[in-house]
Amino acid sequence: MSNSKYKWFIGALYSLIIVCIGFATVVEKYRGTPFVGEHIYGAWWFSALWAVLTVASLAYLVKQRLYKRVALMLLHGSFVVILAGALTTHLFAERDTIHLRVDRTHQLSPTTQITLKDFRIINYPGTDAPLDYQSTIRSGSEEVTVSMNHIGNIDGYRLFQKSYDSDGKGVSLGVSYDPYGIAITYVGYLLLLVGIIATLLSRHTQMRALYRKAMMLVLLMVSVSANAEEQLPVIDKEIAHRMGTINVLYNNRICPLNTVATDFVTKMTGSASWNGYSADEVFFSWMIYYMPWEKELLHNNKKPKGAEERKAVVEMFYNGQFTKIFPYRIGENVNWYSPGGQVLPRQIPVKEQFFIKQSMDFLTESIVTGQRERAFEIIAKIKLFQREMIGEDLLPSQNKTDAELFYNKLRSIKFPVLITAQLGLRWWLSGHVPLSNGYETMLFMAWVLLVMTVLFFRKVRIILLIGPLAALCCLLVAMMTGGGSQITPLMPVLQSPLLSVHVMTVMCAYALFALQMLLGIYVLIMVKRNNSQLEKLTALSQLLLYPAVFLLAIGIFLGAVWANVSWGNYWSWDPKESWALITLMVYAVPLHKASVGIFRKPHFYHIYMVISFLVVLITYFGVNFLLGGMHSYA
């Protein structure tokens, strides 16, 4: 078979597989996961397509004598090993779900019986939000702990948490047995990493030539300002600030009231401040002078978008859901109560009940009558009550409170250059890498785009325009996600360093793809053919393509490792996984311009990069909002 026929055959198979995967995600939306698992992903013909593509690609590599180039053979060979591991898993892996009750035995395998000795839910300190689920399993004289992101291993059978009984005395565990498929697949992942490193360092690849065309750089600033409306009764600024430092239970974590105020004002006005007033001044003024503030910010708000949400937020405000500031320990549990006329448990002594119900009334009276010092004294007593009821160890430290107050101030400032500080503070305050929802990933992507701007602006001035433009688009999307800006505890299954690195690498890849798309639009509209600027911009885009594709590949397979250690399955053909793979396959094509000559034409290359970004948009937004799946988040 001639080289051109090889190329057309491989290209047709490659494209057919991409179409099949994309089609399957749409079918899954309407027919369900079991249907596509049986009729597409698990079908013989789907495996046959991959097998034929693998054999044809290997034959072409041999025909072109690419085996003499170690880096390229490692890179391409790794995918063959990964596919071999996937086939082994598909043919020989065993999966099941077992239900265990405390002190009852279960026959896991012919040689071993297991017993559930204990099940515990571990909460975040001082809250009832779950931090981890732990099952203690006994096998003979050995005890194995199974928790989120920590599977148990007994005789090669891997046990992982799935659910638990409502009485806390039983659990459902997933069981998988796949010693060979996992081992082969992990070898493939290792070869992939070695191949990527070898390709980046090799002197005989396009990367070496492109390295010479890139350089280093500095940061940009963009600012946005806001102001509006009329004068309203506002409480003393210092009193509002001190009230904002009182701790509250909010979103299942303990944080300063200023965080609640910031979220509330953002929901009501679209910004973390309003008319020159801080979130604390607006929030606490509304608490006291509720009629004029409700009229101004709720009834006089003419924007139809979000009207129902604003009404719901105000209702939650009046119901005391934002002011759970009085903790009380009953046994091992800590409960938080709002001020007012609610019925409190009988276990709380009369003196403490009186303080919970009346202290905010006394504070309001002091503010309205201008007794500033008395107001400060009551605020101090509320803080003292919190410390006495649950202890210093469960409350945020002063440094952490100060950091969160500073972070909330940054949320009202629209300077992209401050994103680094926002991400860092958000990381510290939440206790996890801030990449757990749509808001955080968009914030991180904006940061990556600005870093890219800094790295390349001296060599290619146009990036001064497109880099910050793309970053601002990301910030706009982040702001549109609404509640995602709130800091919340991480779900137990998401508490893994592997997940953080997985999301980071994937979002870095998406940021680079966004820059390539914008470069492509600029070239197609503004740059004439056959000039030095076209050559320079094309070289820059190609330089970005290598790390972008490699980062996406690393991110996908890090995600697979995380999934494997969390629930015993490294690939499940979830829509997000499937579209990430499609994105990788689409963007890998231009890397082969030596074989696919049309990519040596700059304008076609840029057209392809612009159109390909649609796949990224589907992967990130389309899956989240349309296709669903266990990876979707908005």
PDB file of C-alpha atoms in Angstrom, residues 262-489:
ATOM      1  CA  THR A 262     -19.897  39.501  50.274  1.00  0.00           C
ATOM      2  CA  ASP A 263     -21.841  36.619  48.724  1.00  0.00           C
ATOM      3  CA  PHE A 264     -25.173  38.237  49.603  1.00  0.00           C
ATOM      4  CA  VAL A 265     -24.307  41.611  48.096  1.00  0.00           C
ATOM      5  CA  THR A 266     -22.847  39.945  44.994  1.00  0.00           C
ATOM      6  CA  LYS A 267     -26.113  38.048  44.487  1.00  0.00           C
ATOM      7  CA  MET A 268     -28.183  41.199  44.914  1.00  0.00           C
ATOM      8  CA  THR A 269     -26.102  43.695  42.916  1.00  0.00           C
ATOM      9  CA  GLY A 270     -23.688  41.697  40.777  1.00  0.00           C
ATOM     10  CA  SER A 271     -20.710  43.106  42.680  1.00  0.00           C
ATOM     11  CA  ALA A 272     -19.129  42.594  46.100  1.00  0.00           C
ATOM     12  CA  SER A 273     -19.674  46.288  46.923  1.00  0.00           C
ATOM     13  CA  TRP A 274     -22.409  48.765  46.053  1.00  0.00           C
ATOM     14  CA  ASN A 275     -22.542  52.523  45.610  1.00  0.00           C
ATOM     15  CA  GLY A 276     -19.254  52.959  47.439  1.00  0.00           C
ATOM     16  CA  TYR A 277     -20.431  50.907  50.426  1.00  0.00           C
ATOM     17  CA  SER A 278     -18.665  47.732  51.486  1.00  0.00           C
ATOM     18  CA  ALA A 279     -20.437  44.382  51.645  1.00  0.00           C
ATOM     19  CA  ASP A 280     -20.464  44.640  55.463  1.00  0.00           C
ATOM     20  CA  GLU A 281     -22.129  48.067  55.391  1.00  0.00           C
ATOM     21  CA  VAL A 282     -24.821  46.902  52.949  1.00  0.00           C
ATOM     22  CA  PHE A 283     -25.505  43.569  54.669  1.00  0.00           C
ATOM     23  CA  PHE A 284     -25.691  44.827  58.248  1.00  0.00           C
ATOM     24  CA  SER A 285     -27.503  48.036  57.295  1.00  0.00           C
ATOM     25  CA  TRP A 286     -30.130  45.861  55.607  1.00  0.00           C
ATOM     26  CA  MET A 287     -30.417  43.797  58.819  1.00  0.00           C
ATOM     27  CA  ILE A 288     -31.331  46.935  60.774  1.00  0.00           C
ATOM     28  CA  TYR A 289     -32.986  49.247  58.222  1.00  0.00           C
ATOM     29  CA  TYR A 290     -34.525  46.469  56.189  1.00  0.00           C
ATOM     30  CA  MET A 291     -37.453  48.334  54.584  1.00  0.00           C
ATOM     31  CA  PRO A 292     -35.527  51.011  52.601  1.00  0.00           C
ATOM     32  CA  TRP A 293     -32.772  48.574  51.664  1.00  0.00           C
ATOM     33  CA  GLU A 294     -35.244  45.957  50.460  1.00  0.00           C
ATOM     34  CA  LYS A 295     -37.032  48.593  48.426  1.00  0.00           C
ATOM     35  CA  GLU A 296     -33.808  49.859  46.864  1.00  0.00           C
ATOM     36  CA  LEU A 297     -31.974  46.624  46.091  1.00  0.00           C
ATOM     37  CA  LEU A 298     -34.872  44.232  45.555  1.00  0.00           C
ATOM     38  CA  HIS A 299     -38.014  46.039  44.411  1.00  0.00           C
ATOM     39  CA  ASN A 300     -36.267  48.855  42.512  1.00  0.00           C
ATOM     40  CA  ASN A 301     -33.960  46.428  40.722  1.00  0.00           C
ATOM     41  CA  LYS A 302     -35.282  46.467  37.162  1.00  0.00           C
ATOM     42  CA  LYS A 303     -33.061  43.677  35.852  1.00  0.00           C
ATOM     43  CA  PRO A 304     -35.342  40.718  35.062  1.00  0.00           C
ATOM     44  CA  LYS A 305     -32.435  38.274  34.956  1.00  0.00           C
ATOM     45  CA  GLY A 306     -31.922  36.687  38.365  1.00  0.00           C
ATOM     46  CA  ALA A 307     -35.055  38.259  39.918  1.00  0.00           C
ATOM     47  CA  GLU A 308     -36.327  34.972  41.336  1.00  0.00           C
ATOM     48  CA  GLU A 309     -32.921  34.113  42.700  1.00  0.00           C
ATOM     49  CA  ARG A 310     -32.683  37.523  44.429  1.00  0.00           C
ATOM     50  CA  LYS A 311     -36.081  36.983  46.053  1.00  0.00           C
ATOM     51  CA  ALA A 312     -35.002  33.559  47.278  1.00  0.00           C
ATOM     52  CA  VAL A 313     -31.765  34.986  48.693  1.00  0.00           C
ATOM     53  CA  VAL A 314     -33.670  37.699  50.571  1.00  0.00           C
ATOM     54  CA  GLU A 315     -36.064  35.098  51.969  1.00  0.00           C
ATOM     55  CA  MET A 316     -33.109  33.034  53.207  1.00  0.00           C
ATOM     56  CA  PHE A 317     -31.698  36.240  54.720  1.00  0.00           C
ATOM     57  CA  TYR A 318     -34.885  36.925  56.669  1.00  0.00           C
ATOM     58  CA  ASN A 319     -35.143  33.281  57.766  1.00  0.00           C
ATOM     59  CA  GLY A 320     -31.790  33.521  59.504  1.00  0.00           C
ATOM     60  CA  GLN A 321     -30.010  31.043  57.238  1.00  0.00           C
ATOM     61  CA  PHE A 322     -27.101  33.476  56.811  1.00  0.00           C
ATOM     62  CA  THR A 323     -26.631  34.279  60.494  1.00  0.00           C
ATOM     63  CA  LYS A 324     -25.901  30.998  62.278  1.00  0.00           C
ATOM     64  CA  ILE A 325     -23.437  32.654  64.645  1.00  0.00           C
ATOM     65  CA  PHE A 326     -24.204  30.959  67.993  1.00  0.00           C
ATOM     66  CA  PRO A 327     -22.598  27.515  68.399  1.00  0.00           C
ATOM     67  CA  TYR A 328     -23.418  25.096  71.184  1.00  0.00           C
ATOM     68  CA  ARG A 329     -21.943  21.656  71.792  1.00  0.00           C
ATOM     69  CA  ILE A 330     -24.430  18.908  72.698  1.00  0.00           C
ATOM     70  CA  GLY A 331     -22.517  15.698  73.282  1.00  0.00           C
ATOM     71  CA  GLU A 332     -20.052  15.257  70.418  1.00  0.00           C
ATOM     72  CA  ASN A 333     -22.086  17.374  68.005  1.00  0.00           C
ATOM     73  CA  VAL A 334     -21.742  21.111  67.494  1.00  0.00           C
ATOM     74  CA  ASN A 335     -24.902  22.892  66.347  1.00  0.00           C
ATOM     75  CA  TRP A 336     -25.110  26.505  65.203  1.00  0.00           C
ATOM     76  CA  TYR A 337     -28.148  28.730  65.811  1.00  0.00           C
ATOM     77  CA  SER A 338     -29.412  32.029  64.464  1.00  0.00           C
ATOM     78  CA  PRO A 339     -30.634  34.845  66.745  1.00  0.00           C
ATOM     79  CA  GLY A 340     -34.357  35.425  67.139  1.00  0.00           C
ATOM     80  CA  GLY A 341     -37.423  33.565  68.282  1.00  0.00           C
ATOM     81  CA  GLN A 342     -36.533  30.003  67.229  1.00  0.00           C
ATOM     82  CA  VAL A 343     -37.102  27.128  69.636  1.00  0.00           C
ATOM     83  CA  LEU A 344     -33.787  26.020  71.105  1.00  0.00           C
ATOM     84  CA  PRO A 345     -33.001  22.532  72.495  1.00  0.00           C
ATOM     85  CA  ARG A 346     -33.730  22.036  76.189  1.00  0.00           C
ATOM     86  CA  GLN A 347     -30.126  20.968  76.781  1.00  0.00           C
ATOM     87  CA  ILE A 348     -29.021  24.594  76.350  1.00  0.00           C
ATOM     88  CA  PRO A 349     -29.136  26.398  79.740  1.00  0.00           C
ATOM     89  CA  VAL A 350     -31.464  29.382  80.181  1.00  0.00           C
ATOM     90  CA  LYS A 351     -28.604  31.891  80.379  1.00  0.00           C
ATOM     91  CA  GLU A 352     -27.122  30.784  77.046  1.00  0.00           C
ATOM     92  CA  GLN A 353     -30.595  30.648  75.455  1.00  0.00           C
ATOM     93  CA  PHE A 354     -31.212  34.248  76.520  1.00  0.00           C
ATOM     94  CA  PHE A 355     -27.902  35.366  74.998  1.00  0.00           C
ATOM     95  CA  ILE A 356     -28.603  33.571  71.693  1.00  0.00           C
ATOM     96  CA  LYS A 357     -32.072  35.106  71.403  1.00  0.00           C
ATOM     97  CA  GLN A 358     -31.386  38.642  72.649  1.00  0.00           C
ATOM     98  CA  SER A 359     -27.771  39.670  71.980  1.00  0.00           C
ATOM     99  CA  MET A 360     -28.414  40.777  68.386  1.00  0.00           C
ATOM    100  CA  ASP A 361     -31.399  42.826  69.566  1.00  0.00           C
ATOM    101  CA  PHE A 362     -29.147  44.596  72.070  1.00  0.00           C
ATOM    102  CA  LEU A 363     -26.558  45.169  69.322  1.00  0.00           C
ATOM    103  CA  THR A 364     -29.202  46.642  67.011  1.00  0.00           C
ATOM    104  CA  GLU A 365     -30.432  48.946  69.784  1.00  0.00           C
ATOM    105  CA  SER A 366     -26.892  50.177  70.433  1.00  0.00           C
ATOM    106  CA  ILE A 367     -26.333  50.927  66.730  1.00  0.00           C
ATOM    107  CA  VAL A 368     -29.638  52.745  66.238  1.00  0.00           C
ATOM    108  CA  THR A 369     -29.162  54.877  69.373  1.00  0.00           C
ATOM    109  CA  GLY A 370     -25.545  55.723  68.511  1.00  0.00           C
ATOM    110  CA  GLN A 371     -23.946  53.825  71.427  1.00  0.00           C
ATOM    111  CA  ARG A 372     -20.790  52.966  69.516  1.00  0.00           C
ATOM    112  CA  GLU A 373     -18.693  51.613  72.394  1.00  0.00           C
ATOM    113  CA  ARG A 374     -21.566  49.453  73.667  1.00  0.00           C
ATOM    114  CA  ALA A 375     -21.910  47.989  70.170  1.00  0.00           C
ATOM    115  CA  PHE A 376     -18.209  47.096  70.168  1.00  0.00           C
ATOM    116  CA  GLU A 377     -18.624  45.489  73.589  1.00  0.00           C
ATOM    117  CA  ILE A 378     -21.548  43.300  72.440  1.00  0.00           C
ATOM    118  CA  ILE A 379     -19.642  42.187  69.337  1.00  0.00           C
ATOM    119  CA  ALA A 380     -16.739  41.177  71.584  1.00  0.00           C
ATOM    120  CA  LYS A 381     -19.129  39.221  73.845  1.00  0.00           C
ATOM    121  CA  ILE A 382     -20.529  37.307  70.858  1.00  0.00           C
ATOM    122  CA  LYS A 383     -17.002  36.303  69.883  1.00  0.00           C
ATOM    123  CA  LEU A 384     -16.272  35.287  73.480  1.00  0.00           C
ATOM    124  CA  PHE A 385     -19.471  33.194  73.551  1.00  0.00           C
ATOM    125  CA  GLN A 386     -18.298  31.332  70.444  1.00  0.00           C
ATOM    126  CA  ARG A 387     -14.903  30.560  71.972  1.00  0.00           C
ATOM    127  CA  GLU A 388     -16.419  29.388  75.256  1.00  0.00           C
ATOM    128  CA  MET A 389     -19.024  27.174  73.631  1.00  0.00           C
ATOM    129  CA  ILE A 390     -16.796  25.179  71.254  1.00  0.00           C
ATOM    130  CA  GLY A 391     -13.210  26.180  72.020  1.00  0.00           C
ATOM    131  CA  GLU A 392     -10.493  28.030  70.141  1.00  0.00           C
ATOM    132  CA  ASP A 393      -9.319  24.933  68.252  1.00  0.00           C
ATOM    133  CA  LEU A 394     -12.486  24.670  66.132  1.00  0.00           C
ATOM    134  CA  LEU A 395     -12.578  28.356  65.200  1.00  0.00           C
ATOM    135  CA  PRO A 396     -10.423  29.831  62.416  1.00  0.00           C
ATOM    136  CA  SER A 397      -7.206  31.431  63.633  1.00  0.00           C
ATOM    137  CA  GLN A 398      -6.890  35.218  63.562  1.00  0.00           C
ATOM    138  CA  ASN A 399      -4.433  34.974  60.664  1.00  0.00           C
ATOM    139  CA  LYS A 400      -6.857  32.860  58.666  1.00  0.00           C
ATOM    140  CA  THR A 401      -9.739  35.240  59.406  1.00  0.00           C
ATOM    141  CA  ASP A 402      -7.632  38.229  58.322  1.00  0.00           C
ATOM    142  CA  ALA A 403      -6.668  36.401  55.140  1.00  0.00           C
ATOM    143  CA  GLU A 404     -10.311  35.635  54.308  1.00  0.00           C
ATOM    144  CA  LEU A 405     -11.295  39.252  54.898  1.00  0.00           C
ATOM    145  CA  PHE A 406      -8.521  40.320  52.530  1.00  0.00           C
ATOM    146  CA  TYR A 407      -9.596  37.715  49.984  1.00  0.00           C
ATOM    147  CA  ASN A 408     -13.177  39.026  50.092  1.00  0.00           C
ATOM    148  CA  LYS A 409     -11.868  42.527  49.375  1.00  0.00           C
ATOM    149  CA  LEU A 410     -10.062  41.204  46.313  1.00  0.00           C
ATOM    150  CA  ARG A 411     -13.338  39.746  45.045  1.00  0.00           C
ATOM    151  CA  SER A 412     -14.686  43.274  44.598  1.00  0.00           C
ATOM    152  CA  ILE A 413     -11.665  44.387  42.575  1.00  0.00           C
ATOM    153  CA  LYS A 414     -11.638  43.440  38.895  1.00  0.00           C
ATOM    154  CA  PHE A 415      -7.852  43.532  38.329  1.00  0.00           C
ATOM    155  CA  PRO A 416      -6.753  40.324  36.543  1.00  0.00           C
ATOM    156  CA  VAL A 417      -3.260  40.865  37.942  1.00  0.00           C
ATOM    157  CA  LEU A 418      -4.687  40.098  41.384  1.00  0.00           C
ATOM    158  CA  ILE A 419      -5.849  36.639  40.338  1.00  0.00           C
ATOM    159  CA  THR A 420      -2.696  35.075  41.751  1.00  0.00           C
ATOM    160  CA  ALA A 421      -3.462  36.494  45.193  1.00  0.00           C
ATOM    161  CA  GLN A 422      -7.094  35.381  44.928  1.00  0.00           C
ATOM    162  CA  LEU A 423      -6.139  31.832  44.005  1.00  0.00           C
ATOM    163  CA  GLY A 424      -3.515  31.634  46.737  1.00  0.00           C
ATOM    164  CA  LEU A 425      -5.835  32.920  49.448  1.00  0.00           C
ATOM    165  CA  ARG A 426      -8.694  30.754  48.235  1.00  0.00           C
ATOM    166  CA  TRP A 427      -6.353  27.738  48.428  1.00  0.00           C
ATOM    167  CA  TRP A 428      -5.346  28.531  51.993  1.00  0.00           C
ATOM    168  CA  LEU A 429      -8.836  29.362  53.257  1.00  0.00           C
ATOM    169  CA  SER A 430     -10.561  26.351  51.720  1.00  0.00           C
ATOM    170  CA  GLY A 431      -7.788  23.902  52.573  1.00  0.00           C
ATOM    171  CA  HIS A 432      -7.694  22.505  49.027  1.00  0.00           C
ATOM    172  CA  VAL A 433      -6.370  23.512  45.621  1.00  0.00           C
ATOM    173  CA  PRO A 434      -8.987  25.891  44.148  1.00  0.00           C
ATOM    174  CA  LEU A 435      -9.935  23.800  41.126  1.00  0.00           C
ATOM    175  CA  SER A 436     -13.109  22.114  42.343  1.00  0.00           C
ATOM    176  CA  ASN A 437     -15.810  23.983  40.385  1.00  0.00           C
ATOM    177  CA  GLY A 438     -16.449  26.077  37.293  1.00  0.00           C
ATOM    178  CA  TYR A 439     -15.665  29.396  38.996  1.00  0.00           C
ATOM    179  CA  GLU A 440     -12.291  28.208  40.250  1.00  0.00           C
ATOM    180  CA  THR A 441     -11.216  26.559  37.004  1.00  0.00           C
ATOM    181  CA  MET A 442     -12.106  29.698  35.026  1.00  0.00           C
ATOM    182  CA  LEU A 443     -10.138  31.795  37.507  1.00  0.00           C
ATOM    183  CA  PHE A 444      -7.167  29.465  37.116  1.00  0.00           C
ATOM    184  CA  MET A 445      -7.462  29.516  33.319  1.00  0.00           C
ATOM    185  CA  ALA A 446      -7.438  33.338  33.366  1.00  0.00           C
ATOM    186  CA  TRP A 447      -4.278  33.215  35.470  1.00  0.00           C
ATOM    187  CA  VAL A 448      -2.608  30.810  33.031  1.00  0.00           C
ATOM    188  CA  LEU A 449      -3.506  33.066  30.089  1.00  0.00           C
ATOM    189  CA  LEU A 450      -1.942  36.082  31.790  1.00  0.00           C
ATOM    190  CA  VAL A 451       1.200  34.065  32.539  1.00  0.00           C
ATOM    191  CA  MET A 452       1.342  33.129  28.847  1.00  0.00           C
ATOM    192  CA  THR A 453       1.019  36.806  27.993  1.00  0.00           C
ATOM    193  CA  VAL A 454       3.989  37.550  30.199  1.00  0.00           C
ATOM    194  CA  LEU A 455       6.038  34.792  28.586  1.00  0.00           C
ATOM    195  CA  PHE A 456       5.583  35.866  24.977  1.00  0.00           C
ATOM    196  CA  PHE A 457       4.658  39.539  24.694  1.00  0.00           C
ATOM    197  CA  ARG A 458       8.145  40.849  23.858  1.00  0.00           C
ATOM    198  CA  LYS A 459       8.566  38.538  20.900  1.00  0.00           C
ATOM    199  CA  VAL A 460       4.979  38.722  19.620  1.00  0.00           C
ATOM    200  CA  ARG A 461       3.268  41.970  20.540  1.00  0.00           C
ATOM    201  CA  ILE A 462      -0.185  40.832  19.459  1.00  0.00           C
ATOM    202  CA  ILE A 463      -0.356  38.583  22.521  1.00  0.00           C
ATOM    203  CA  LEU A 464      -0.645  41.761  24.608  1.00  0.00           C
ATOM    204  CA  LEU A 465      -4.115  42.068  23.129  1.00  0.00           C
ATOM    205  CA  ILE A 466      -5.326  38.488  22.860  1.00  0.00           C
ATOM    206  CA  GLY A 467      -3.925  37.167  26.162  1.00  0.00           C
ATOM    207  CA  PRO A 468      -5.721  39.612  28.490  1.00  0.00           C
ATOM    208  CA  LEU A 469      -8.798  39.479  26.234  1.00  0.00           C
ATOM    209  CA  ALA A 470      -9.053  35.724  26.686  1.00  0.00           C
ATOM    210  CA  ALA A 471      -8.367  36.102  30.427  1.00  0.00           C
ATOM    211  CA  LEU A 472     -11.161  38.658  30.758  1.00  0.00           C
ATOM    212  CA  CYS A 473     -13.520  36.281  28.961  1.00  0.00           C
ATOM    213  CA  CYS A 474     -12.631  33.605  31.516  1.00  0.00           C
ATOM    214  CA  LEU A 475     -13.250  36.060  34.363  1.00  0.00           C
ATOM    215  CA  LEU A 476     -16.605  36.965  32.838  1.00  0.00           C
ATOM    216  CA  VAL A 477     -17.569  33.291  32.683  1.00  0.00           C
ATOM    217  CA  ALA A 478     -16.384  32.865  36.284  1.00  0.00           C
ATOM    218  CA  MET A 479     -18.599  35.752  37.417  1.00  0.00           C
ATOM    219  CA  MET A 480     -21.558  34.254  35.529  1.00  0.00           C
ATOM    220  CA  THR A 481     -21.236  31.009  37.518  1.00  0.00           C
ATOM    221  CA  GLY A 482     -22.677  32.828  40.543  1.00  0.00           C
ATOM    222  CA  GLY A 483     -22.515  30.639  43.633  1.00  0.00           C
ATOM    223  CA  GLY A 484     -19.249  29.069  42.528  1.00  0.00           C
ATOM    224  CA  SER A 485     -17.389  32.023  44.005  1.00  0.00           C
ATOM    225  CA  GLN A 486     -18.375  30.873  47.495  1.00  0.00           C
ATOM    226  CA  ILE A 487     -15.779  28.869  49.395  1.00  0.00           C
ATOM    227  CA  THR A 488     -17.205  25.491  50.395  1.00  0.00           C
ATOM    228  CA  PRO A 489     -15.768  22.268  51.839  1.00  0.00           C
TER     229      PRO A 489
END
